[in-house]
mmCIF file of C-alpha atoms and ligand atoms in Angstrom:
data_model
loop_
_atom_site.group_PDB
_atom_site.id
_atom_site.type_symbol
_atom_site.label_atom_id
_atom_site.label_comp_id
_atom_site.label_asym_id
_atom_site.label_seq_id
_atom_site.Cartn_x
_atom_site.Cartn_y
_atom_site.Cartn_z
ATOM 1 C CA UNK A 27 -7.223 4.873 75.434
ATOM 2 C CA UNK A 28 -9.447 2.967 77.222
ATOM 3 C CA UNK A 29 -10.732 1.058 74.014
ATOM 4 C CA UNK A 30 -7.106 -0.038 73.052
ATOM 5 C CA UNK A 31 -5.839 -3.381 73.591
ATOM 6 C CA UNK A 32 -3.131 -3.734 76.384
ATOM 7 C CA UNK A 33 0.352 -4.358 76.198
ATOM 8 C CA UNK A 34 1.788 -1.543 73.923
ATOM 9 C CA UNK A 35 4.456 0.541 75.391
ATOM 10 C CA UNK A 36 4.200 3.868 75.342
ATOM 11 C CA UNK A 37 1.622 4.145 72.823
ATOM 12 C CA UNK A 38 0.182 7.243 71.494
ATOM 13 C CA UNK A 39 -3.297 7.792 70.089
ATOM 14 C CA UNK A 40 -4.538 11.014 68.164
ATOM 15 C CA UNK A 41 -7.599 11.513 65.524
ATOM 16 C CA UNK A 42 -7.930 12.921 62.457
ATOM 17 C CA UNK A 43 -11.275 15.468 63.115
ATOM 18 C CA UNK A 44 -13.329 14.972 59.809
ATOM 19 C CA UNK A 45 -17.050 14.866 60.973
ATOM 20 C CA UNK A 46 -18.275 11.321 60.306
ATOM 21 C CA UNK A 47 -14.941 10.265 58.358
ATOM 22 C CA UNK A 48 -12.795 10.695 61.261
ATOM 23 C CA UNK A 49 -10.672 8.043 62.070
ATOM 24 C CA UNK A 50 -7.615 7.173 65.035
ATOM 25 C CA UNK A 51 -4.101 7.122 64.309
ATOM 26 C CA UNK A 52 -2.201 4.544 66.785
ATOM 27 C CA UNK A 53 1.512 4.947 67.317
ATOM 28 C CA UNK A 54 3.507 2.676 69.378
ATOM 29 C CA UNK A 55 6.020 -0.332 69.752
ATOM 30 C CA UNK A 56 4.557 -3.534 68.783
ATOM 31 C CA UNK A 57 1.466 -2.781 67.175
ATOM 32 C CA UNK A 58 1.531 -4.901 64.581
ATOM 33 C CA UNK A 59 1.091 -8.332 66.521
ATOM 34 C CA UNK A 60 -2.038 -6.615 67.744
ATOM 35 C CA UNK A 61 -3.777 -5.489 64.411
ATOM 36 C CA UNK A 62 -6.376 -8.038 65.016
ATOM 37 C CA UNK A 63 -7.436 -6.239 68.326
ATOM 38 C CA UNK A 64 -7.394 -2.968 66.533
ATOM 39 C CA UNK A 65 -9.558 -3.697 63.664
ATOM 40 C CA UNK A 66 -12.153 -5.624 65.954
ATOM 41 C CA UNK A 67 -12.193 -2.567 68.407
ATOM 42 C CA UNK A 68 -12.708 -0.388 65.335
ATOM 43 C CA UNK A 69 -16.055 -2.211 64.375
ATOM 44 C CA UNK A 70 -14.335 -3.829 61.489
ATOM 45 C CA UNK A 71 -15.632 -7.876 60.621
ATOM 46 C CA UNK A 72 -15.533 -10.542 58.390
ATOM 47 C CA UNK A 73 -13.215 -10.655 55.556
ATOM 48 C CA UNK A 74 -9.871 -8.725 55.018
ATOM 49 C CA UNK A 75 -7.579 -8.418 52.289
ATOM 50 C CA UNK A 76 -4.292 -7.624 53.146
ATOM 51 C CA UNK A 77 -2.503 -5.840 50.332
ATOM 52 C CA UNK A 78 1.466 -6.094 50.492
ATOM 53 C CA UNK A 79 4.157 -6.541 48.299
ATOM 54 C CA UNK A 80 7.025 -9.388 48.585
ATOM 55 C CA UNK A 81 9.315 -7.616 50.448
ATOM 56 C CA UNK A 82 7.166 -6.740 53.224
ATOM 57 C CA UNK A 83 5.063 -9.995 53.465
ATOM 58 C CA UNK A 84 8.518 -12.026 53.890
ATOM 59 C CA UNK A 85 8.886 -9.667 56.910
ATOM 60 C CA UNK A 86 5.489 -8.956 58.736
ATOM 61 C CA UNK A 87 2.867 -10.716 56.665
ATOM 62 C CA UNK A 88 2.845 -13.984 59.121
ATOM 63 C CA UNK A 89 2.270 -11.758 62.300
ATOM 64 C CA UNK A 90 -0.486 -9.718 60.622
ATOM 65 C CA UNK A 91 -1.910 -12.778 59.134
ATOM 66 C CA UNK A 92 -2.289 -14.717 62.466
ATOM 67 C CA UNK A 93 -2.996 -11.719 64.504
ATOM 68 C CA UNK A 94 -6.076 -11.079 62.393
ATOM 69 C CA UNK A 95 -6.952 -14.565 62.263
ATOM 70 C CA UNK A 96 -6.421 -14.788 65.932
ATOM 71 C CA UNK A 97 -9.362 -12.064 66.333
ATOM 72 C CA UNK A 98 -11.678 -14.014 64.002
ATOM 73 C CA UNK A 99 -11.015 -12.310 60.494
ATOM 74 C CA UNK A 100 -11.010 -14.098 57.379
ATOM 75 C CA UNK A 101 -7.723 -13.243 55.915
ATOM 76 C CA UNK A 102 -6.985 -13.191 51.905
ATOM 77 C CA UNK A 103 -3.056 -11.841 51.398
ATOM 78 C CA UNK A 104 -2.768 -10.092 47.840
ATOM 79 C CA UNK A 105 1.018 -9.579 46.682
ATOM 80 C CA UNK A 106 1.677 -6.820 44.038
ATOM 81 C CA UNK A 107 5.100 -6.513 42.882
ATOM 82 C CA UNK A 108 7.475 -3.909 45.010
ATOM 83 C CA UNK A 109 8.252 -0.646 43.509
ATOM 84 C CA UNK A 110 6.942 2.403 41.914
ATOM 85 C CA UNK A 111 6.871 1.451 38.564
ATOM 86 C CA UNK A 112 3.909 -1.100 39.377
ATOM 87 C CA UNK A 113 1.898 1.638 41.285
ATOM 88 C CA UNK A 114 -0.112 1.252 38.226
ATOM 89 C CA UNK A 115 -3.557 0.071 36.654
ATOM 90 C CA UNK A 116 -1.871 -3.309 36.207
ATOM 91 C CA UNK A 117 -1.741 -3.775 40.025
ATOM 92 C CA UNK A 118 -5.245 -2.238 40.535
ATOM 93 C CA UNK A 119 -6.264 -4.715 38.362
ATOM 94 C CA UNK A 120 -4.884 -7.762 39.749
ATOM 95 C CA UNK A 121 -6.233 -6.376 43.574
ATOM 96 C CA UNK A 122 -9.479 -5.894 42.025
ATOM 97 C CA UNK A 123 -9.581 -9.564 40.640
ATOM 98 C CA UNK A 124 -8.734 -10.946 43.759
ATOM 99 C CA UNK A 125 -11.368 -8.926 45.999
ATOM 100 C CA UNK A 126 -13.906 -10.459 43.529
ATOM 101 C CA UNK A 127 -12.751 -13.799 43.388
ATOM 102 C CA UNK A 128 -12.651 -13.866 47.318
ATOM 103 C CA UNK A 129 -16.277 -12.597 47.298
ATOM 104 C CA UNK A 130 -15.270 -9.251 49.413
ATOM 105 C CA UNK A 131 -18.329 -7.425 50.609
ATOM 106 C CA UNK A 132 -19.440 -3.863 51.256
ATOM 107 C CA UNK A 133 -18.714 -4.872 54.861
ATOM 108 C CA UNK A 134 -15.302 -6.328 54.091
ATOM 109 C CA UNK A 135 -11.895 -4.199 54.624
ATOM 110 C CA UNK A 136 -8.649 -3.893 52.570
ATOM 111 C CA UNK A 137 -5.626 -3.527 54.812
ATOM 112 C CA UNK A 138 -2.296 -1.858 53.411
ATOM 113 C CA UNK A 139 0.607 -3.555 54.995
ATOM 114 C CA UNK A 140 3.835 -1.487 53.363
ATOM 115 C CA UNK A 141 5.347 1.819 52.063
ATOM 116 C CA UNK A 142 3.322 4.355 50.347
ATOM 117 C CA UNK A 143 3.281 2.542 47.307
ATOM 118 C CA UNK A 144 1.278 -0.017 48.404
ATOM 119 C CA UNK A 145 -0.785 2.521 50.565
ATOM 120 C CA UNK A 146 -1.731 4.693 47.459
ATOM 121 C CA UNK A 147 -2.550 1.641 45.921
ATOM 122 C CA UNK A 148 -4.731 -0.134 48.407
ATOM 123 C CA UNK A 149 -6.517 2.972 49.459
ATOM 124 C CA UNK A 150 -7.686 3.435 45.666
ATOM 125 C CA UNK A 151 -8.867 0.174 45.562
ATOM 126 C CA UNK A 152 -10.436 0.468 48.423
ATOM 127 C CA UNK A 153 -11.778 3.804 47.387
ATOM 128 C CA UNK A 154 -13.443 1.903 44.184
ATOM 129 C CA UNK A 155 -14.056 -1.534 44.952
ATOM 130 C CA UNK A 156 -17.977 -1.602 45.280
ATOM 131 C CA UNK A 157 -17.822 2.095 45.305
ATOM 132 C CA UNK A 158 -15.737 2.127 48.331
ATOM 133 C CA UNK A 159 -15.117 -0.095 51.513
ATOM 134 C CA UNK A 160 -13.402 0.116 54.475
ATOM 135 C CA UNK A 161 -9.516 0.162 54.557
ATOM 136 C CA UNK A 162 -6.995 0.480 57.202
ATOM 137 C CA UNK A 163 -3.291 1.485 56.735
ATOM 138 C CA UNK A 164 -0.852 -0.302 58.361
ATOM 139 C CA UNK A 165 2.614 1.861 56.920
ATOM 140 C CA UNK A 166 6.167 0.437 56.961
ATOM 141 C CA UNK A 167 8.060 3.438 55.889
ATOM 142 C CA UNK A 168 8.952 6.115 57.694
ATOM 143 C CA UNK A 169 7.519 8.214 54.371
ATOM 144 C CA UNK A 170 4.480 6.320 54.983
ATOM 145 C CA UNK A 171 3.796 6.436 58.602
ATOM 146 C CA UNK A 172 4.493 10.103 58.423
ATOM 147 C CA UNK A 173 3.062 11.473 55.569
ATOM 148 C CA UNK A 174 0.964 9.041 53.149
ATOM 149 C CA UNK A 175 -1.074 7.067 55.141
ATOM 150 C CA UNK A 176 -2.501 10.277 56.929
ATOM 151 C CA UNK A 177 -5.024 12.259 54.794
ATOM 152 C CA UNK A 178 -6.821 10.326 52.251
ATOM 153 C CA UNK A 179 -4.893 10.775 48.987
ATOM 154 C CA UNK A 180 -5.068 7.740 47.253
ATOM 155 C CA UNK A 181 -4.249 6.510 43.549
ATOM 156 C CA UNK A 182 -1.937 5.392 41.047
ATOM 157 C CA UNK A 183 0.683 6.537 38.347
ATOM 158 C CA UNK A 184 -0.350 6.891 34.420
ATOM 159 C CA UNK A 185 2.573 6.841 31.946
ATOM 160 C CA UNK A 186 1.795 10.167 31.414
ATOM 161 C CA UNK A 187 2.804 11.460 34.986
ATOM 162 C CA UNK A 188 2.814 10.508 38.938
ATOM 163 C CA UNK A 189 -0.886 10.021 40.846
ATOM 164 C CA UNK A 190 -2.818 11.178 37.798
ATOM 165 C CA UNK A 191 -5.624 8.841 38.641
ATOM 166 C CA UNK A 192 -6.824 8.723 42.313
ATOM 167 C CA UNK A 193 -9.362 9.696 44.780
ATOM 168 C CA UNK A 194 -9.559 11.497 48.289
ATOM 169 C CA UNK A 195 -10.449 8.305 50.590
ATOM 170 C CA UNK A 196 -9.962 8.348 54.414
ATOM 171 C CA UNK A 197 -8.552 5.396 55.835
ATOM 172 C CA UNK A 198 -10.869 3.809 58.755
ATOM 173 C CA UNK A 199 -7.624 3.471 61.122
ATOM 174 C CA UNK A 200 -3.989 3.915 60.984
ATOM 175 C CA UNK A 201 -1.913 1.435 62.550
ATOM 176 C CA UNK A 202 1.859 2.917 62.999
ATOM 177 C CA UNK A 203 4.137 0.279 64.453
ATOM 178 C CA UNK A 204 7.821 1.682 65.106
ATOM 179 C CA UNK A 205 9.400 -1.504 65.480
ATOM 180 C CA UNK A 206 9.122 -2.199 61.625
ATOM 181 C CA UNK A 207 11.242 0.666 60.942
ATOM 182 C CA UNK A 208 14.130 -1.851 62.075
ATOM 183 C CA UNK A 209 13.984 -3.456 58.949
ATOM 184 C CA UNK A 210 13.987 -0.066 56.672
ATOM 185 C CA UNK A 211 17.226 0.155 54.476
ATOM 186 C CA UNK A 212 18.865 2.998 55.849
ATOM 187 C CA UNK A 213 18.620 5.387 53.107
ATOM 188 C CA UNK A 214 14.988 4.957 53.040
ATOM 189 C CA UNK A 215 14.726 5.893 56.720
ATOM 190 C CA UNK A 216 17.157 8.918 56.144
ATOM 191 C CA UNK A 217 14.913 10.086 53.405
ATOM 192 C CA UNK A 218 11.840 9.655 55.363
ATOM 193 C CA UNK A 219 13.093 12.020 57.778
ATOM 194 C CA UNK A 220 12.843 14.731 55.050
ATOM 195 C CA UNK A 221 9.172 14.989 55.564
ATOM 196 C CA UNK A 222 9.776 14.871 59.620
ATOM 197 C CA UNK A 223 11.822 18.025 59.313
ATOM 198 C CA UNK A 224 9.572 19.561 56.877
ATOM 199 C CA UNK A 225 6.659 19.461 59.646
ATOM 200 C CA UNK A 226 8.831 21.021 62.128
ATOM 201 C CA UNK A 227 9.956 23.888 59.478
ATOM 202 C CA UNK A 228 6.064 24.798 58.506
ATOM 203 C CA UNK A 229 4.475 24.168 61.276
ATOM 204 C CA UNK A 230 6.346 23.366 64.879
ATOM 205 C CA UNK A 231 9.506 25.354 66.392
ATOM 206 C CA UNK A 232 9.901 22.571 69.415
ATOM 207 C CA UNK A 233 9.606 19.322 67.129
ATOM 208 C CA UNK A 234 12.733 21.363 64.970
ATOM 209 C CA UNK A 235 14.285 21.796 68.114
ATOM 210 C CA UNK A 236 14.056 18.173 69.483
ATOM 211 C CA UNK A 237 15.314 17.131 65.864
ATOM 212 C CA UNK A 238 18.150 19.473 66.283
ATOM 213 C CA UNK A 239 19.001 17.821 69.733
ATOM 214 C CA UNK A 240 18.235 14.647 69.137
ATOM 215 C CA UNK A 241 18.576 13.447 65.469
ATOM 216 C CA UNK A 242 21.125 10.786 66.369
ATOM 217 C CA UNK A 243 19.100 9.214 68.870
ATOM 218 C CA UNK A 244 16.374 9.133 66.337
ATOM 219 C CA UNK A 245 18.428 7.449 63.562
ATOM 220 C CA UNK A 246 19.736 4.911 65.883
ATOM 221 C CA UNK A 247 15.940 4.279 66.150
ATOM 222 C CA UNK A 248 15.089 4.601 69.851
ATOM 223 C CA UNK A 249 11.621 3.408 69.779
ATOM 224 C CA UNK A 250 10.357 6.105 72.715
ATOM 225 C CA UNK A 251 11.767 8.736 70.626
ATOM 226 C CA UNK A 252 10.166 7.787 67.001
ATOM 227 C CA UNK A 253 7.155 7.231 68.607
ATOM 228 C CA UNK A 254 7.028 10.671 70.131
ATOM 229 C CA UNK A 255 8.346 12.265 66.933
ATOM 230 C CA UNK A 256 6.106 10.112 64.545
ATOM 231 C CA UNK A 257 2.945 10.704 66.621
ATOM 232 C CA UNK A 258 3.696 14.728 66.673
ATOM 233 C CA UNK A 259 4.341 14.551 62.522
ATOM 234 C CA UNK A 260 1.057 12.617 62.168
ATOM 235 C CA UNK A 261 -0.815 15.338 64.461
ATOM 236 C CA UNK A 262 0.642 18.175 62.293
ATOM 237 C CA UNK A 263 -0.201 16.415 59.108
ATOM 238 C CA UNK A 264 -3.834 15.887 60.441
ATOM 239 C CA UNK A 265 -4.390 19.486 61.476
ATOM 240 C CA UNK A 266 -3.446 20.632 58.065
ATOM 241 C CA UNK A 267 -5.801 17.842 56.548
ATOM 242 C CA UNK A 268 -8.713 19.207 58.590
ATOM 243 C CA UNK A 269 -8.596 22.290 57.532
ATOM 244 C CA UNK A 270 -8.148 21.686 54.064
ATOM 245 C CA UNK A 271 -8.912 18.371 53.297
ATOM 246 C CA UNK A 272 -9.228 18.519 49.495
ATOM 247 C CA UNK A 273 -5.839 20.787 48.960
ATOM 248 C CA UNK A 274 -7.991 23.960 47.757
ATOM 249 C CA UNK A 275 -5.895 26.306 49.791
ATOM 250 C CA UNK A 276 -3.655 25.635 52.831
ATOM 251 C CA UNK A 277 -2.887 21.869 52.583
ATOM 252 C CA UNK A 278 -0.571 23.058 50.074
ATOM 253 C CA UNK A 279 1.687 24.172 52.803
ATOM 254 C CA UNK A 280 2.646 20.434 52.593
ATOM 255 C CA UNK A 281 4.637 21.468 49.392
ATOM 256 C CA UNK A 282 7.395 23.027 51.347
ATOM 257 C CA UNK A 283 10.603 21.769 49.693
ATOM 258 C CA UNK A 284 8.568 19.794 46.980
ATOM 259 C CA UNK A 285 8.669 22.331 43.886
ATOM 260 C CA UNK A 286 12.482 22.209 43.566
ATOM 261 C CA UNK A 287 11.842 18.727 44.841
ATOM 262 C CA UNK A 288 9.697 17.235 42.562
ATOM 263 C CA UNK A 289 11.238 19.031 39.578
ATOM 264 C CA UNK A 290 15.135 17.481 40.614
ATOM 265 C CA UNK A 291 13.232 14.087 40.551
ATOM 266 C CA UNK A 292 11.953 14.514 37.180
ATOM 267 C CA UNK A 293 14.886 16.153 35.712
ATOM 268 C CA UNK A 294 17.023 13.164 37.045
ATOM 269 C CA UNK A 295 14.216 10.777 35.610
ATOM 270 C CA UNK A 296 13.611 9.458 39.099
ATOM 271 C CA UNK A 297 16.541 7.431 39.180
ATOM 272 C CA UNK A 298 19.191 9.507 41.264
ATOM 273 C CA UNK A 299 17.103 10.605 44.228
ATOM 274 C CA UNK A 300 14.698 8.973 46.508
ATOM 275 C CA UNK A 301 11.940 11.183 47.107
ATOM 276 C CA UNK A 302 12.707 12.638 50.751
ATOM 277 C CA UNK A 303 16.424 13.432 49.279
ATOM 278 C CA UNK A 304 15.249 15.632 46.628
ATOM 279 C CA UNK A 305 13.061 16.969 49.200
ATOM 280 C CA UNK A 306 15.925 17.838 51.339
ATOM 281 C CA UNK A 307 17.683 19.552 48.608
ATOM 282 C CA UNK A 308 14.383 21.520 47.740
ATOM 283 C CA UNK A 309 14.146 22.559 51.340
ATOM 284 C CA UNK A 310 17.512 23.676 51.684
ATOM 285 C CA UNK A 311 16.759 25.707 48.320
ATOM 286 C CA UNK A 312 13.208 26.876 49.460
ATOM 287 C CA UNK A 313 14.703 28.086 52.390
ATOM 288 C CA UNK A 314 17.654 30.143 50.820
ATOM 289 C CA UNK A 315 14.790 31.635 48.459
ATOM 290 C CA UNK A 316 13.004 32.609 51.234
ATOM 291 C CA UNK A 317 15.731 34.746 52.889
ATOM 292 C CA UNK A 318 17.051 35.755 49.318
ATOM 293 C CA UNK A 319 13.271 37.143 48.880
ATOM 294 C CA UNK A 320 13.413 39.004 52.379
ATOM 295 C CA UNK A 321 11.065 36.797 54.226
ATOM 296 C CA UNK A 322 13.409 34.454 56.297
ATOM 297 C CA UNK A 323 16.259 35.587 58.430
ATOM 298 C CA UNK A 324 19.536 34.407 58.092
ATOM 299 C CA UNK A 325 19.832 32.477 61.494
ATOM 300 C CA UNK A 326 16.965 30.274 60.935
ATOM 301 C CA UNK A 327 18.370 29.425 57.257
ATOM 302 C CA UNK A 328 21.109 28.346 58.692
ATOM 303 C CA UNK A 329 19.357 26.017 61.270
ATOM 304 C CA UNK A 330 17.564 24.295 58.250
ATOM 305 C CA UNK A 331 20.531 23.806 56.274
ATOM 306 C CA UNK A 332 22.312 22.125 59.118
ATOM 307 C CA UNK A 333 19.145 19.967 60.352
ATOM 308 C CA UNK A 334 18.762 18.689 56.363
ATOM 309 C CA UNK A 335 22.658 17.872 56.563
ATOM 310 C CA UNK A 336 22.986 16.519 59.898
ATOM 311 C CA UNK A 337 19.708 14.116 59.207
ATOM 312 C CA UNK A 338 22.206 12.864 56.487
ATOM 313 C CA UNK A 339 20.348 14.356 53.629
ATOM 314 C CA UNK A 340 21.720 16.198 50.627
ATOM 315 C CA UNK A 341 21.313 20.082 50.291
ATOM 316 C CA UNK A 342 22.630 21.368 46.931
ATOM 317 C CA UNK A 343 21.716 21.087 43.160
ATOM 318 C CA UNK A 344 23.878 19.036 41.520
ATOM 319 C CA UNK A 345 26.092 20.813 39.047
ATOM 320 C CA UNK A 346 25.108 18.455 36.394
ATOM 321 C CA UNK A 347 21.498 19.241 36.290
ATOM 322 C CA UNK A 348 20.519 21.674 33.550
ATOM 323 C CA UNK A 349 18.954 24.429 34.953
ATOM 324 C CA UNK A 350 16.308 24.234 31.808
ATOM 325 C CA UNK A 351 15.581 20.852 32.784
ATOM 326 C CA UNK A 352 14.308 21.840 35.897
ATOM 327 C CA UNK A 353 12.537 25.016 34.967
ATOM 328 C CA UNK A 354 10.801 22.498 32.305
ATOM 329 C CA UNK A 355 9.898 20.256 35.129
ATOM 330 C CA UNK A 356 8.525 22.871 37.428
ATOM 331 C CA UNK A 357 6.116 24.356 34.403
ATOM 332 C CA UNK A 358 5.036 20.921 33.803
ATOM 333 C CA UNK A 359 3.999 20.577 37.746
ATOM 334 C CA UNK A 360 0.420 20.546 38.211
ATOM 335 C CA UNK A 361 0.525 23.069 40.917
ATOM 336 C CA UNK A 362 1.392 26.100 38.668
ATOM 337 C CA UNK A 363 -1.453 27.844 37.214
ATOM 338 C CA UNK A 364 -1.131 31.037 35.267
ATOM 339 C CA UNK A 365 2.840 30.849 34.777
ATOM 340 C CA UNK A 366 3.353 31.145 38.757
ATOM 341 C CA UNK A 367 3.858 28.700 40.938
ATOM 342 C CA UNK A 368 2.364 28.796 44.506
ATOM 343 C CA UNK A 369 5.643 28.810 46.435
ATOM 344 C CA UNK A 370 5.769 27.816 50.157
ATOM 345 C CA UNK A 371 8.088 30.640 51.884
ATOM 346 C CA UNK A 372 9.299 30.132 55.068
ATOM 347 C CA UNK A 373 9.356 33.164 57.186
ATOM 348 C CA UNK A 374 11.204 31.632 60.220
ATOM 349 C CA UNK A 375 11.166 28.021 61.744
ATOM 350 C CA UNK A 376 7.591 27.348 62.271
ATOM 351 C CA UNK A 377 6.225 29.823 59.716
ATOM 352 C CA UNK A 378 5.501 30.063 56.077
ATOM 353 C CA UNK A 379 3.629 32.077 53.748
ATOM 354 C CA UNK A 380 2.516 31.452 50.005
ATOM 355 C CA UNK A 381 4.294 33.360 47.231
ATOM 356 C CA UNK A 382 3.512 33.522 43.551
ATOM 357 C CA UNK A 383 6.633 32.889 41.808
ATOM 358 C CA UNK A 384 7.308 31.956 38.076
ATOM 359 C CA UNK A 385 9.833 29.021 37.616
ATOM 360 C CA UNK A 386 12.463 31.657 35.700
ATOM 361 C CA UNK A 387 12.182 34.070 39.237
ATOM 362 C CA UNK A 388 12.475 30.777 41.387
ATOM 363 C CA UNK A 389 16.019 29.822 39.267
ATOM 364 C CA UNK A 390 17.072 33.724 39.430
ATOM 365 C CA UNK A 391 16.670 33.486 43.618
ATOM 366 C CA UNK A 392 18.893 30.327 43.145
ATOM 367 C CA UNK A 393 21.519 32.053 41.459
ATOM 368 C CA UNK A 394 21.607 30.163 38.514
HETATM 369 N N1 NAD B 430 -0.819 9.669 49.743
HETATM 370 C C1 NAD B 430 -0.296 10.521 49.890
HETATM 371 O O1 NAD B 430 -0.351 11.298 50.745
HETATM 372 C C2 NAD B 430 1.326 10.317 49.931
HETATM 373 C C3 NAD B 430 2.589 11.593 50.342
HETATM 374 C C4 NAD B 430 3.595 11.138 49.645
HETATM 375 C C5 NAD B 430 4.147 9.954 48.947
HETATM 376 N N2 NAD B 430 3.094 9.301 48.570
HETATM 377 C C6 NAD B 430 3.590 8.016 47.724
HETATM 378 O O2 NAD B 430 4.503 6.943 48.373
HETATM 379 C C7 NAD B 430 5.180 6.683 47.675
HETATM 380 C C8 NAD B 430 6.467 6.327 48.312
HETATM 381 O O3 NAD B 430 6.277 5.533 49.185
HETATM 382 P P1 NAD B 430 7.596 5.095 50.204
HETATM 383 O O4 NAD B 430 8.123 6.136 50.570
HETATM 384 O O5 NAD B 430 7.313 4.178 51.334
HETATM 385 O O6 NAD B 430 7.962 3.799 49.062
HETATM 386 P P2 NAD B 430 7.934 2.203 48.699
HETATM 387 O O7 NAD B 430 6.580 2.064 49.118
HETATM 388 O O8 NAD B 430 8.183 2.045 47.500
HETATM 389 O O9 NAD B 430 8.668 1.692 49.928
HETATM 390 C C9 NAD B 430 10.177 1.624 50.216
HETATM 391 C C10 NAD B 430 10.829 0.400 49.966
HETATM 392 O O10 NAD B 430 10.941 -0.033 50.919
HETATM 393 C C11 NAD B 430 10.467 -1.427 51.337
HETATM 394 N N3 NAD B 430 9.921 -1.755 52.664
HETATM 395 C C12 NAD B 430 8.896 -1.101 53.009
HETATM 396 N N4 NAD B 430 8.439 -1.265 54.273
HETATM 397 C C13 NAD B 430 9.233 -1.745 54.662
HETATM 398 C C14 NAD B 430 10.356 -2.618 56.031
HETATM 399 N N5 NAD B 430 9.681 -1.848 57.175
HETATM 400 N N6 NAD B 430 11.106 -3.312 55.964
HETATM 401 C C15 NAD B 430 12.072 -3.136 54.627
HETATM 402 N N7 NAD B 430 11.344 -2.824 53.656
HETATM 403 C C16 NAD B 430 10.477 -2.383 53.757
HETATM 404 C C17 NAD B 430 9.006 -1.337 50.274
HETATM 405 O O11 NAD B 430 9.134 -2.798 49.776
HETATM 406 C C18 NAD B 430 10.077 -0.477 49.153
HETATM 407 O O12 NAD B 430 11.097 -1.577 48.497
HETATM 408 C C19 NAD B 430 5.185 7.355 46.283
HETATM 409 O O13 NAD B 430 4.281 6.739 45.439
HETATM 410 C C20 NAD B 430 4.569 8.690 46.532
HETATM 411 O O14 NAD B 430 3.847 9.345 45.404
HETATM 412 C C21 NAD B 430 1.832 9.356 48.891
HETATM 413 ZN ZN1 ZN B 431 7.166 14.400 50.067
#
């Protein structure tokens, strides 16, 4: 790309094509310290509110602040507490208070520096403040880099459920620096890999094969490989979002492994598993159901199970989780309509179809 700043090795650029809301994603090693240049070249000016949390701020805020100031931006850091329990209306209110106190205007922008929690919060704040100002995603977890920072789903939790308040609102720019994964706790990194494996299963046999061959190199954080795998993952998500931005239909394919995964998270009160770990189990079980229903061959099922295991993710539903609890959680899932769930079936590596199944049928298929 000729309009991107120099000095970033092996950088990959892609675009999410959504008409006048299209935006670029840059993936590379060392992008953080050039954030100011990227924002400037994207046509942004003036005030920037950097939304982050104390954990990420301690590691990366100075670098981002310096880069933005150096490019002429007027920077306001806004810290929200770390943790999913703080993805709520209260944190949102703290953000609005600061944006108002610092007199951000329609031309100002918000930058999300953190994982999916910060990204969802900052995106929703940007979607609603002054009826919408520009925002930039600078995701710092693997999950946020390959999933939540792309596609424009923003929002907060409500005590009655996750992500109940939100908006579809696309960022102006996504900046992915693979170097920040160095400081990410290993368990978080492995959990993020579940979404990468998901992309291989639903869309991309070549990505799946690459993961089978190179998962060790990936978990040892080889930066060139990370750049390639993250860019490929983002490209797959972008392609799906381009076809169905508001999840009327096809975007639901991204829920592969998530029906059982979400139910397991809920049944274990969001305490036992990170999201990606539950999705690891959910994908293994979804593949088993796909085979059991006659859609998926045994060899593909074995390859999926083997890769999930090799990545260091769990495969089995633990015995202490009651099947009754799982059914209840599935019935509560907003994706179920008319008693049946639009279950994402895998019909081989890289291929899917939807199949309507009731929670009871899902559990029977699981052999419960
Ligand atoms: N918008 C979407 O499309 C979408 C998709 C998937 C998930 N999500 C949301 O994303 C959230 C989960 O995101 P997450 O998994 O990134 O969790 P998270 O944001 O809670 O981050 C996990 C932990 O890692 C820390 N951290 C972040 N970057 C770090 C780094 N580079 N080094 C060290 N520590 C770091 C965070 O402070 C946090 O403690 C959920 O709220 C989920 O609903 C949204
Ligand atoms: Zn997920």
